[in-house]
Each structure stands twice: as C-alpha cells, then as structure tokens.
JSON list of C-alpha atoms in Angstrom, two decimals:
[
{"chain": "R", "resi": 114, "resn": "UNK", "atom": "CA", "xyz": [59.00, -44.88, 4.94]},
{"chain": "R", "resi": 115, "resn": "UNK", "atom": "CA", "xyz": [57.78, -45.19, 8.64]},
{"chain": "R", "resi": 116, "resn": "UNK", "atom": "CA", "xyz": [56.95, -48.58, 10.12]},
{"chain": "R", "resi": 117, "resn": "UNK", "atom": "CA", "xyz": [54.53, -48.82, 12.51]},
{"chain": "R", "resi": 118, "resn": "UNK", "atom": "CA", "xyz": [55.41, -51.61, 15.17]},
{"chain": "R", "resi": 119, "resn": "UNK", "atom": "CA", "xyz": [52.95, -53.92, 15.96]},
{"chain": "R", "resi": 120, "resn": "UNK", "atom": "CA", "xyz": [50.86, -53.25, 19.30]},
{"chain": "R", "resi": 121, "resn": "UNK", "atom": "CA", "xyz": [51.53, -55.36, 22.91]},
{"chain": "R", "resi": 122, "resn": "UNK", "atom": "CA", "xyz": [48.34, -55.49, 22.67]},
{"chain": "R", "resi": 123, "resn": "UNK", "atom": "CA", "xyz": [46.01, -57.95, 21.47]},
{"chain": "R", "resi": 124, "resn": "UNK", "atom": "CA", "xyz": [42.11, -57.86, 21.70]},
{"chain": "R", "resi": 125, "resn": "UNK", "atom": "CA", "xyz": [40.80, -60.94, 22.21]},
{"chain": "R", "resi": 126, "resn": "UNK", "atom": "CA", "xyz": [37.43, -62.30, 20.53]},
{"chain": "R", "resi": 127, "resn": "UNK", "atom": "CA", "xyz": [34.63, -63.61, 23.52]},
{"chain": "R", "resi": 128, "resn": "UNK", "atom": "CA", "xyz": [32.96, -66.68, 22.16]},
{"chain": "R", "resi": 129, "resn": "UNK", "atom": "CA", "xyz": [31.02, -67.59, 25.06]},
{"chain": "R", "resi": 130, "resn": "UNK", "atom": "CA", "xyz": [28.37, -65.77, 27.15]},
{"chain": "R", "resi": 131, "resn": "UNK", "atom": "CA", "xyz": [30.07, -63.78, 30.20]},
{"chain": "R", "resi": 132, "resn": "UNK", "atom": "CA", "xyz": [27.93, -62.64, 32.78]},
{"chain": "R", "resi": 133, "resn": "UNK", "atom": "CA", "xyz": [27.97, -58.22, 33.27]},
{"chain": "R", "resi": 134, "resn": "UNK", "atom": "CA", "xyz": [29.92, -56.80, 36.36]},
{"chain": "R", "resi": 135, "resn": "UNK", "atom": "CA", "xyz": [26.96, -54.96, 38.65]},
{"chain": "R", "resi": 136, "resn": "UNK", "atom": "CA", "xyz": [28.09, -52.74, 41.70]},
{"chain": "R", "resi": 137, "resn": "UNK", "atom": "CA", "xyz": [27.61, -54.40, 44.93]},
{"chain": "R", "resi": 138, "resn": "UNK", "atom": "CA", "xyz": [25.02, -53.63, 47.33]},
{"chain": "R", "resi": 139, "resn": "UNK", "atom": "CA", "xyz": [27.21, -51.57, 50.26]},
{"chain": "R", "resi": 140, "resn": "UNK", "atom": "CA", "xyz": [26.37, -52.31, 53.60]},
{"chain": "R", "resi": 141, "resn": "UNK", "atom": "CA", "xyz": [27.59, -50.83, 56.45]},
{"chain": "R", "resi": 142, "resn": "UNK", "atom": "CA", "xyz": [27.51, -51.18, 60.31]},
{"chain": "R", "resi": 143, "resn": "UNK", "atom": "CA", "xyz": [26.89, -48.41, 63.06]},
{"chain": "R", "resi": 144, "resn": "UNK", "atom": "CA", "xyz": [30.30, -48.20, 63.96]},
{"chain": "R", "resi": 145, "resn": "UNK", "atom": "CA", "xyz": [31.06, -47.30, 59.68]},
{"chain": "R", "resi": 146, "resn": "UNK", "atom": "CA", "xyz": [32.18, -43.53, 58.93]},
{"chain": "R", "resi": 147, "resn": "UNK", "atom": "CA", "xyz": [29.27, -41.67, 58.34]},
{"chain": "R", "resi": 148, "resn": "UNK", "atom": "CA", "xyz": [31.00, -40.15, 55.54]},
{"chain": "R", "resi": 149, "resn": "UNK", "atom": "CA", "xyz": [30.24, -43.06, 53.71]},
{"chain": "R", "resi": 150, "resn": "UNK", "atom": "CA", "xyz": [26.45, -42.41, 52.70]},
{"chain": "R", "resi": 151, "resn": "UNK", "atom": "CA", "xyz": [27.60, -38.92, 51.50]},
{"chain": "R", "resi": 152, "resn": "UNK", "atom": "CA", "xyz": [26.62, -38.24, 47.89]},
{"chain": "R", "resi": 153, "resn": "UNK", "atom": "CA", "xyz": [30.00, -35.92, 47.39]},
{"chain": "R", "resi": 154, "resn": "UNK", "atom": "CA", "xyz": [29.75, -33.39, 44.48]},
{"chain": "R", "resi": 155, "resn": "UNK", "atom": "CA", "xyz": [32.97, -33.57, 43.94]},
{"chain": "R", "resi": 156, "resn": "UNK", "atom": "CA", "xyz": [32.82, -37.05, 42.60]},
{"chain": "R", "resi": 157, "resn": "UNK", "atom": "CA", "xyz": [28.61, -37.29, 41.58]},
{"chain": "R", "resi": 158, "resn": "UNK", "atom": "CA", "xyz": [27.37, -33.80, 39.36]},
{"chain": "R", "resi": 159, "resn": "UNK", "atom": "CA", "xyz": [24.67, -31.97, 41.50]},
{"chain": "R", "resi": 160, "resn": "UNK", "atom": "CA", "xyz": [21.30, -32.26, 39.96]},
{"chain": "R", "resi": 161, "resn": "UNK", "atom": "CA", "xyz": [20.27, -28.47, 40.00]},
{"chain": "R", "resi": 162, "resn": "UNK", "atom": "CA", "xyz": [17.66, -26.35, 38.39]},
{"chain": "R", "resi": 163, "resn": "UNK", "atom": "CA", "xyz": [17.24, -22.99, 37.73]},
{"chain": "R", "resi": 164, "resn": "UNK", "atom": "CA", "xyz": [15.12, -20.53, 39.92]},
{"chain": "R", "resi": 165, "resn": "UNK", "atom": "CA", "xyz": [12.50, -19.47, 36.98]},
{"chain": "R", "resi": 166, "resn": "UNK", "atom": "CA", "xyz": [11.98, -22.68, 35.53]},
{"chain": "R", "resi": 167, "resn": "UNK", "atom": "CA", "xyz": [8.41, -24.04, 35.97]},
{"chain": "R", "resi": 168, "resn": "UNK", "atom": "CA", "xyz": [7.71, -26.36, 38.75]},
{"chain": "R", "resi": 169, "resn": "UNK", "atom": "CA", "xyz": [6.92, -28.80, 36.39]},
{"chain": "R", "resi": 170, "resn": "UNK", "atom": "CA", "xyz": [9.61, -28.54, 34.37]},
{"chain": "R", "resi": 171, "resn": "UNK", "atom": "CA", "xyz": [11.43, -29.71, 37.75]},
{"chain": "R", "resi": 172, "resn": "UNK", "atom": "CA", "xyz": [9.39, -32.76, 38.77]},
{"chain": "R", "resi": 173, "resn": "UNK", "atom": "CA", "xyz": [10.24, -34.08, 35.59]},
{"chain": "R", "resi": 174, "resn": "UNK", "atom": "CA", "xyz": [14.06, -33.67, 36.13]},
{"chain": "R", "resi": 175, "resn": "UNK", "atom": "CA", "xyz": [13.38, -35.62, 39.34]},
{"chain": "R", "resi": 176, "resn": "UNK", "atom": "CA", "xyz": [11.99, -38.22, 37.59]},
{"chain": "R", "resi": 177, "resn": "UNK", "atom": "CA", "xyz": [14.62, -38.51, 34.71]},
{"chain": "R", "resi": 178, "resn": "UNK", "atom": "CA", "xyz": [17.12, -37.99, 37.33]},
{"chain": "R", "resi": 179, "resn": "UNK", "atom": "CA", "xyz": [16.23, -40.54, 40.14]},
{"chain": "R", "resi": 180, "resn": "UNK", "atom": "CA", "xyz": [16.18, -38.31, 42.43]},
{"chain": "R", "resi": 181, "resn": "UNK", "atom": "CA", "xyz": [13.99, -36.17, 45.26]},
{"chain": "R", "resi": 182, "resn": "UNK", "atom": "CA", "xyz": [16.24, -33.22, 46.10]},
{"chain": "R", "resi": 183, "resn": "UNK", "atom": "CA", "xyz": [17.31, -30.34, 43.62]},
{"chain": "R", "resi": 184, "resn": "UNK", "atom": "CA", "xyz": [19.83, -27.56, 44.65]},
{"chain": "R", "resi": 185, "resn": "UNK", "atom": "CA", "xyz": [18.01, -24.51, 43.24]},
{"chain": "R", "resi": 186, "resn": "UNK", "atom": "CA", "xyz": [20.41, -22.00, 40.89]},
{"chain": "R", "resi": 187, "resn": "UNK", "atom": "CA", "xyz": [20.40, -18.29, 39.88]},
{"chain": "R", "resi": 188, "resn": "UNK", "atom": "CA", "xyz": [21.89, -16.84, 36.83]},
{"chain": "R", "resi": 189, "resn": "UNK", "atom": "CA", "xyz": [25.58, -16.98, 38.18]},
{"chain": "R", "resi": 190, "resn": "UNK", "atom": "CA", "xyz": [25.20, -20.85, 39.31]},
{"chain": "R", "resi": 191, "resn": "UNK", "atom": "CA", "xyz": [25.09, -19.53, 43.23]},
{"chain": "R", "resi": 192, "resn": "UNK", "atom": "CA", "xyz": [22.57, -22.14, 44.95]},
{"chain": "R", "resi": 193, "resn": "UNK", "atom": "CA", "xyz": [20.03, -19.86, 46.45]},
{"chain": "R", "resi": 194, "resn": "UNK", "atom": "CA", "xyz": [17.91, -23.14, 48.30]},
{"chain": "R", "resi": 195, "resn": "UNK", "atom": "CA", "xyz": [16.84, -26.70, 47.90]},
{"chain": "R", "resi": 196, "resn": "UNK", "atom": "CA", "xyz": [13.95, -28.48, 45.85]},
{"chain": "R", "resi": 197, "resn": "UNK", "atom": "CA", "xyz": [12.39, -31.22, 47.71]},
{"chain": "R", "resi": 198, "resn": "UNK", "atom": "CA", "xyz": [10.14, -33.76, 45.98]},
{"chain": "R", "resi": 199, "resn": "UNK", "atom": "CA", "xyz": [7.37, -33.26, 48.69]},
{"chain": "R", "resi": 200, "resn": "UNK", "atom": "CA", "xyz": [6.77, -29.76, 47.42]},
{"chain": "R", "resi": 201, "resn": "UNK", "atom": "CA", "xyz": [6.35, -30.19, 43.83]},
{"chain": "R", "resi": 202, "resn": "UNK", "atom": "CA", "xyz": [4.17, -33.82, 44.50]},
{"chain": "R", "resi": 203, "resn": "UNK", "atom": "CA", "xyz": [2.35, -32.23, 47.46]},
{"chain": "R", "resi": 204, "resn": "UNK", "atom": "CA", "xyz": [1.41, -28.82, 46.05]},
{"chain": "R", "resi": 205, "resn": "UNK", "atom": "CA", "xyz": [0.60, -26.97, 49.53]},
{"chain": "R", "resi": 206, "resn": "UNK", "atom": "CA", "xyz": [3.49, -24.42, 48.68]},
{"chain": "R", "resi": 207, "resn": "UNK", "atom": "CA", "xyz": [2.21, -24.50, 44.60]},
{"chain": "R", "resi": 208, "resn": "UNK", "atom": "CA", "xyz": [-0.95, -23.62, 45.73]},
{"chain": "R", "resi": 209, "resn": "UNK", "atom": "CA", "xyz": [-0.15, -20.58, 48.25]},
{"chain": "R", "resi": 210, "resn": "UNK", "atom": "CA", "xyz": [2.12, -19.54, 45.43]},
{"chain": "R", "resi": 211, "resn": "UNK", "atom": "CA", "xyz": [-0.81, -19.11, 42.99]},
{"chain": "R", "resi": 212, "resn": "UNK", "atom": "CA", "xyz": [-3.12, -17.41, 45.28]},
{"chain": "R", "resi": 213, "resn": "UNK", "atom": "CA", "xyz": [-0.49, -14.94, 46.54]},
{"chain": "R", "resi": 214, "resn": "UNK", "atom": "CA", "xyz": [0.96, -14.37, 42.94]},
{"chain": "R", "resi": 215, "resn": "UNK", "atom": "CA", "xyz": [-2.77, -14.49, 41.06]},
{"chain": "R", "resi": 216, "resn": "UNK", "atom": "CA", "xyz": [-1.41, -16.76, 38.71]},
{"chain": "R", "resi": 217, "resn": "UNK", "atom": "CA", "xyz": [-2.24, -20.54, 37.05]},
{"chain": "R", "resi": 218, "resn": "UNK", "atom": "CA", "xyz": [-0.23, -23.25, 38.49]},
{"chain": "R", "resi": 219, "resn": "UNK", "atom": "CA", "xyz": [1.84, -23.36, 34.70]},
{"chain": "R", "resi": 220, "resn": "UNK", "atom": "CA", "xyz": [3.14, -19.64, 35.95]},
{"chain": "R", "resi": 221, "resn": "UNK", "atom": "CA", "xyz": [4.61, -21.30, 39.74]},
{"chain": "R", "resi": 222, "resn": "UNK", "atom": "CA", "xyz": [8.22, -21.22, 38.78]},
{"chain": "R", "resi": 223, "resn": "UNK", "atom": "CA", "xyz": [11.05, -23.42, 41.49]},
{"chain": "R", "resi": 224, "resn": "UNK", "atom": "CA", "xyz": [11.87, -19.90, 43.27]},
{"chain": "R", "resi": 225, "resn": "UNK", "atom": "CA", "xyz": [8.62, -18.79, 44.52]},
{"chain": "R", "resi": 226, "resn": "UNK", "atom": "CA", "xyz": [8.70, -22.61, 46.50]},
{"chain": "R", "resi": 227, "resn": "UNK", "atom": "CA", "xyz": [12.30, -23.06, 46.97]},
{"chain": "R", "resi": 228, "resn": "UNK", "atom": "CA", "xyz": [13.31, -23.94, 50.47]},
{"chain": "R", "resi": 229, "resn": "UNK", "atom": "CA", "xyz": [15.43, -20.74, 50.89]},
{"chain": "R", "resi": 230, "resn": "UNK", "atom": "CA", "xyz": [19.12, -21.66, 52.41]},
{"chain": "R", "resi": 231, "resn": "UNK", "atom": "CA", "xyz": [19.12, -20.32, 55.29]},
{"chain": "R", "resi": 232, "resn": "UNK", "atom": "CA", "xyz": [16.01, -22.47, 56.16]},
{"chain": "R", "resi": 233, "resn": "UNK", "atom": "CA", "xyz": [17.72, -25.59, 55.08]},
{"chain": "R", "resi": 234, "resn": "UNK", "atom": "CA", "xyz": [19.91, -27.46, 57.94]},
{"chain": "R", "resi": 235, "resn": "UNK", "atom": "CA", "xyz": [23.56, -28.06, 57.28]},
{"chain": "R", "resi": 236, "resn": "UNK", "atom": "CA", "xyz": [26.21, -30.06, 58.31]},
{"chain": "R", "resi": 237, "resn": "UNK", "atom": "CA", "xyz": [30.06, -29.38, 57.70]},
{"chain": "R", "resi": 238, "resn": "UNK", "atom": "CA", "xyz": [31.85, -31.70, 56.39]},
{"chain": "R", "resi": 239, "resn": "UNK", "atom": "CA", "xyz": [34.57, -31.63, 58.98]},
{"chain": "R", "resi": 240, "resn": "UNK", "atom": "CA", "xyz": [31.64, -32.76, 61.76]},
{"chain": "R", "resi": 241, "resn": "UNK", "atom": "CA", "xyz": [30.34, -35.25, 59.15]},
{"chain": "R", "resi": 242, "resn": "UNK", "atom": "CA", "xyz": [33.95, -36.79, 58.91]},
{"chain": "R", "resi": 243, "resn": "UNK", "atom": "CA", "xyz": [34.42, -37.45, 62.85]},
{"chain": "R", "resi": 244, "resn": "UNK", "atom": "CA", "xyz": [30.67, -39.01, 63.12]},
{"chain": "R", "resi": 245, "resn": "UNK", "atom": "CA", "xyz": [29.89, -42.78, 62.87]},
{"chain": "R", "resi": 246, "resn": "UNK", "atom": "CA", "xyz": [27.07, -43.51, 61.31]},
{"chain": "R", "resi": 247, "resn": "UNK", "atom": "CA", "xyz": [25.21, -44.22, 64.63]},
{"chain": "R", "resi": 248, "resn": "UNK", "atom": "CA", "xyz": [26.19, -40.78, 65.76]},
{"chain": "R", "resi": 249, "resn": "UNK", "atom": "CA", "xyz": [24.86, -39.72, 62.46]},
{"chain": "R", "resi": 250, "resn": "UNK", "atom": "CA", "xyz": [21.90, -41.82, 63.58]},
{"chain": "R", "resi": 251, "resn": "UNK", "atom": "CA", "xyz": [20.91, -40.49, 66.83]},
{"chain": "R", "resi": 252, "resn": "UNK", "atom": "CA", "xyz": [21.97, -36.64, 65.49]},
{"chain": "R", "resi": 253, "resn": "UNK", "atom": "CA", "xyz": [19.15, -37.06, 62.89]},
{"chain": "R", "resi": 254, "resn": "UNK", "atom": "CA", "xyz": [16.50, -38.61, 65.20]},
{"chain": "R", "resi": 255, "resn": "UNK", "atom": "CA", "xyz": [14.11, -35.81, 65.52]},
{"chain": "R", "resi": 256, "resn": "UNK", "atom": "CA", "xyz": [15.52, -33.75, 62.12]},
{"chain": "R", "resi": 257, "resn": "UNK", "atom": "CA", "xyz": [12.26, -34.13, 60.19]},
{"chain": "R", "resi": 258, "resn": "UNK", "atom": "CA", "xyz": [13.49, -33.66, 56.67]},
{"chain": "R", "resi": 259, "resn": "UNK", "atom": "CA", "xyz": [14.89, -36.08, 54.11]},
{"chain": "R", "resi": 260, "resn": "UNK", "atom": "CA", "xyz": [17.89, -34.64, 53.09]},
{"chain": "R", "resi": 261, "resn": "UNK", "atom": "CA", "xyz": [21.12, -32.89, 54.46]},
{"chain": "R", "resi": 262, "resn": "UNK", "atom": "CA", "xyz": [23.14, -30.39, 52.72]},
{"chain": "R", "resi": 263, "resn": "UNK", "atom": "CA", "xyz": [26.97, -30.71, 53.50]},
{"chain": "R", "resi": 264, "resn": "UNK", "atom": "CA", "xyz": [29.24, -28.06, 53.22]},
{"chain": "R", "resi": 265, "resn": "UNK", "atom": "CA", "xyz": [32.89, -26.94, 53.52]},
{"chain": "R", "resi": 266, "resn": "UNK", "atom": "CA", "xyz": [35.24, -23.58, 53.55]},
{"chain": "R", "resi": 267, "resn": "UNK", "atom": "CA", "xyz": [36.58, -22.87, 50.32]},
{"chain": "R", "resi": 268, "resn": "UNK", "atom": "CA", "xyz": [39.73, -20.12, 49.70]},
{"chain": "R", "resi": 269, "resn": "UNK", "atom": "CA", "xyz": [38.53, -18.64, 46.94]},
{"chain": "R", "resi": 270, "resn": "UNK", "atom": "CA", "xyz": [34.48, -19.14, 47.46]},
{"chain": "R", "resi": 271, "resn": "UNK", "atom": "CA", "xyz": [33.70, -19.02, 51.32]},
{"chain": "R", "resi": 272, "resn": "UNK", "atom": "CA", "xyz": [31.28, -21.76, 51.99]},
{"chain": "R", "resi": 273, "resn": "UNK", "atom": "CA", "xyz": [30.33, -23.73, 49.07]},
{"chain": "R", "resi": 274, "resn": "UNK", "atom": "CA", "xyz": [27.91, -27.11, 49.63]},
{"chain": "R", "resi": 275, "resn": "UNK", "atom": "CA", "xyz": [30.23, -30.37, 49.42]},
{"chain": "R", "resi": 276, "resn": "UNK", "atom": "CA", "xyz": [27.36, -32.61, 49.38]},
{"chain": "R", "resi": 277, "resn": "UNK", "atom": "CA", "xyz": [24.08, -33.89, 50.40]},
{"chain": "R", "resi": 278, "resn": "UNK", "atom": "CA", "xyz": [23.13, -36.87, 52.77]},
{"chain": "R", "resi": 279, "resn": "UNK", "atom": "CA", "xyz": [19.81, -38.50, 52.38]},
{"chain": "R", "resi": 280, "resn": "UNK", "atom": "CA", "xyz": [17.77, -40.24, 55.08]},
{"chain": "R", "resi": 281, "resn": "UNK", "atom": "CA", "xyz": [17.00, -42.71, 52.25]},
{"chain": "R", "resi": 282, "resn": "UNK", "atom": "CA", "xyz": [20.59, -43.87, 51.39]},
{"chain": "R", "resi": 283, "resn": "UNK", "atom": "CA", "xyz": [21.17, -44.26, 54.93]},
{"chain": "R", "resi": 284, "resn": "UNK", "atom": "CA", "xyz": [18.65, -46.85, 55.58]},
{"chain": "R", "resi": 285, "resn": "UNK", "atom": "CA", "xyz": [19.85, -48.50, 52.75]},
{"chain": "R", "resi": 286, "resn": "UNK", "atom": "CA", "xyz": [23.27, -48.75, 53.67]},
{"chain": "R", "resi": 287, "resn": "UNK", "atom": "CA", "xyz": [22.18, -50.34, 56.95]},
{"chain": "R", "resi": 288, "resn": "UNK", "atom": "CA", "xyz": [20.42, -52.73, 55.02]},
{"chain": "R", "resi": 289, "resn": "UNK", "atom": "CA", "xyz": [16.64, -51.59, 55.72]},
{"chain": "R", "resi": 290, "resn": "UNK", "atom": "CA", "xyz": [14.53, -51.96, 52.03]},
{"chain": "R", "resi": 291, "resn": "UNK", "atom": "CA", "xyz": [12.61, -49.66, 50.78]},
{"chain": "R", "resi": 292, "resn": "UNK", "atom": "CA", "xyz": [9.67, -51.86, 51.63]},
{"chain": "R", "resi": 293, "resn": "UNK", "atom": "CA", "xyz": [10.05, -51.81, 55.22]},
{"chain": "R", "resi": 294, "resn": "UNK", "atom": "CA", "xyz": [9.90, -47.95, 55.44]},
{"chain": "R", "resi": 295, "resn": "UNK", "atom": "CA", "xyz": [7.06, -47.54, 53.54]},
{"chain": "R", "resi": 296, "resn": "UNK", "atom": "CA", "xyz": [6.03, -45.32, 55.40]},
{"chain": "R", "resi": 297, "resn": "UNK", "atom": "CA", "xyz": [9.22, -43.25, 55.93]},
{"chain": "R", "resi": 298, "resn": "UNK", "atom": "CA", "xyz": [9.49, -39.53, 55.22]},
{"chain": "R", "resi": 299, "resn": "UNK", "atom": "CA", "xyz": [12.16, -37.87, 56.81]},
{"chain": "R", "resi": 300, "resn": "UNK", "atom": "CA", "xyz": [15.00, -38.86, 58.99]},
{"chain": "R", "resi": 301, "resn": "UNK", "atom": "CA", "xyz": [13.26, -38.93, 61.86]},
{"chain": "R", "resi": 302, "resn": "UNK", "atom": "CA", "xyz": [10.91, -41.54, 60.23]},
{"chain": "R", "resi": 303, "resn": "UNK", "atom": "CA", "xyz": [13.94, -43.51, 59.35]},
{"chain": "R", "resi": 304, "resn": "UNK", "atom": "CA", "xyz": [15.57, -43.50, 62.62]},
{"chain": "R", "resi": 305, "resn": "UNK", "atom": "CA", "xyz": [12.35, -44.92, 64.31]},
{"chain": "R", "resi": 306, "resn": "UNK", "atom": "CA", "xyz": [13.13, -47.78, 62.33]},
{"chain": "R", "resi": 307, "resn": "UNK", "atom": "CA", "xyz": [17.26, -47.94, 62.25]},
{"chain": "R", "resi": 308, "resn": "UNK", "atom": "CA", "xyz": [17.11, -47.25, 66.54]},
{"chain": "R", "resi": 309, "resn": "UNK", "atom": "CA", "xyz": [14.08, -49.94, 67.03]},
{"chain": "R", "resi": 310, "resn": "UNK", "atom": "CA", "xyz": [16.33, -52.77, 65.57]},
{"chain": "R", "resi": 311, "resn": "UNK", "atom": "CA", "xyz": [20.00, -53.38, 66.53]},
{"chain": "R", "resi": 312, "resn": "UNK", "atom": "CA", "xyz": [22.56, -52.04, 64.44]}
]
C-alpha cells in the first residue's frame, strides 16, 4: 500500500481583512524608452474582428473590450487594415458606404470602412526601440491619428504587426488625465498638450 507523504506545504486560513494588490499607475519621464507605452501582442491578445461582420457588431466589441482600435481580419487571420472608434461613432464612412452600396446601415459590414493597411502609418519596432519617449513625442506631433501600428520582420511570415501605440496611453504614462485632454483626438492633439508643459 502506497503512502502519500504529507505536503511542505501548508495553506494558511486569513482571519482578518487584507487589503487587494492593484497595479500601479506607471509613470514615465521623457528621457523613458518609448518602448514602454507599447501594447506588445506578443504579451496582450490583439482585439480583432472579422472583415464581414456588421459595423455594429464591432462597436460593441469596443465597448466590451475597452478599447478604440480593432485590427481588421480575413478568413486566413491576415490583418487586411485597422478599425478606429471614430468611424463606427462618427458614421461619415457608414454613411458613404450605404449610398455607394444601396444598402441600410444593418448591411455596412467592418471591410467596406476599414482603414486599408497601406493607408495606416507604421513604425518598426527596431526604430520604436532606439526612441525616447520625447523623440516619440516630437515624431508624433503633427501625425493626426490616435493609434500606431508597430511591426517587425518575421522568418517565416515577412512583416507581421508587433504592436500598437496609442496617443492615449502615452499621455497617460506622462501623467496627463484623461480630463485634461478632453479635447484630445489624435497624437497631434496630445502632443499640444505633452510639448506645452515640461516633461
């Protein structure tokens, strides 16, 4: 008959009320590597959505997801462009989508207002890993979008996209609140604020 040995280790009972462990707010300086407000897919799942789902099928996903970007898919799980909030809230692209297709706005699928990829700016991620965060700064001054795509050479898969930066996370990182860009909408909106204050 087998005798199972007792373990090392012991759980032990809490009897009082501990306080929870909550990440800490990160906040950087110019002179921090700019690689540090990357979202990197290789450590944080992509948010993506397929190319003939309804538009509102993705502004939902934004919503569940916290967040204002999605990489747009097709049927092999190639990213064929980018989602950005402004689109599906806005509706300017929705609307020239149902006029030129003839169709009612539950018909506008993500692909016919996809930002297409080789309309979306990138940035390696070998640049991204040599830039300070004030170089990322003044790079981004008059880039009037709110997100970045990141990419990097792959062996077996060419170019494939690393990550994405957003104009958001970086004034947050420099400790700017959302209140006090209120009226921000792009990295060039944020960088009015960032370059008018010393970092």
């Amino acid at each position: 008959m087998t005798t199972l040995s007792p373990s090392p280790i012991q759980p032990v009972a809490l009897h009082a009320r501990p306080t929870i462990a909550t990440p800490e707010s990160l906040i950087l300086d110019a002179q921090s590597p700019a690689m540090m407000v990357l979202t990197d897919f290789a450590r944080t799942s992509p948010q993506t959505i397929h190319a003939d789902r309804p538009v509102d099928e993705a502004h939902q996903k934004m919503i569940s997801s916290g967040v204002r970007l999605l990489l747009v898919i097709d049927d092999q799980g190639h990213c064929s462009g980018v989602l950005p909030a402004r689109e599906v809230i806005g509706g300017r692209l929705i609307t020239l989508a149902m006029q030129q297709h003839r169709i009612d706005r539950d018909d506008v699928t993500v692909g016919m207002i996809q930002t297409p990829l080789h309309k979306t700016p990138t940035l390696t991620l070998e640049t991204l890993a040599e830039l300070t965060l004030d170089d990322l700064v003044q790079s981004l001054r008059s880039f009037g979008d709110q997100h970045l795509l990141v990419t990097e050479p792959t062996p077996r898969h060419g170019v494939r996209i690393r990550g994405v930066i957003s104009a958001a996370d970086i004034a947050r990182v420099l400790g700017y609140r959302p209140g006090g860009l209120a009226e921000a909408r792009s990295f060039a909106d944020i960088c009015k604020v960032v370059l008018g204050r010393e970092l």
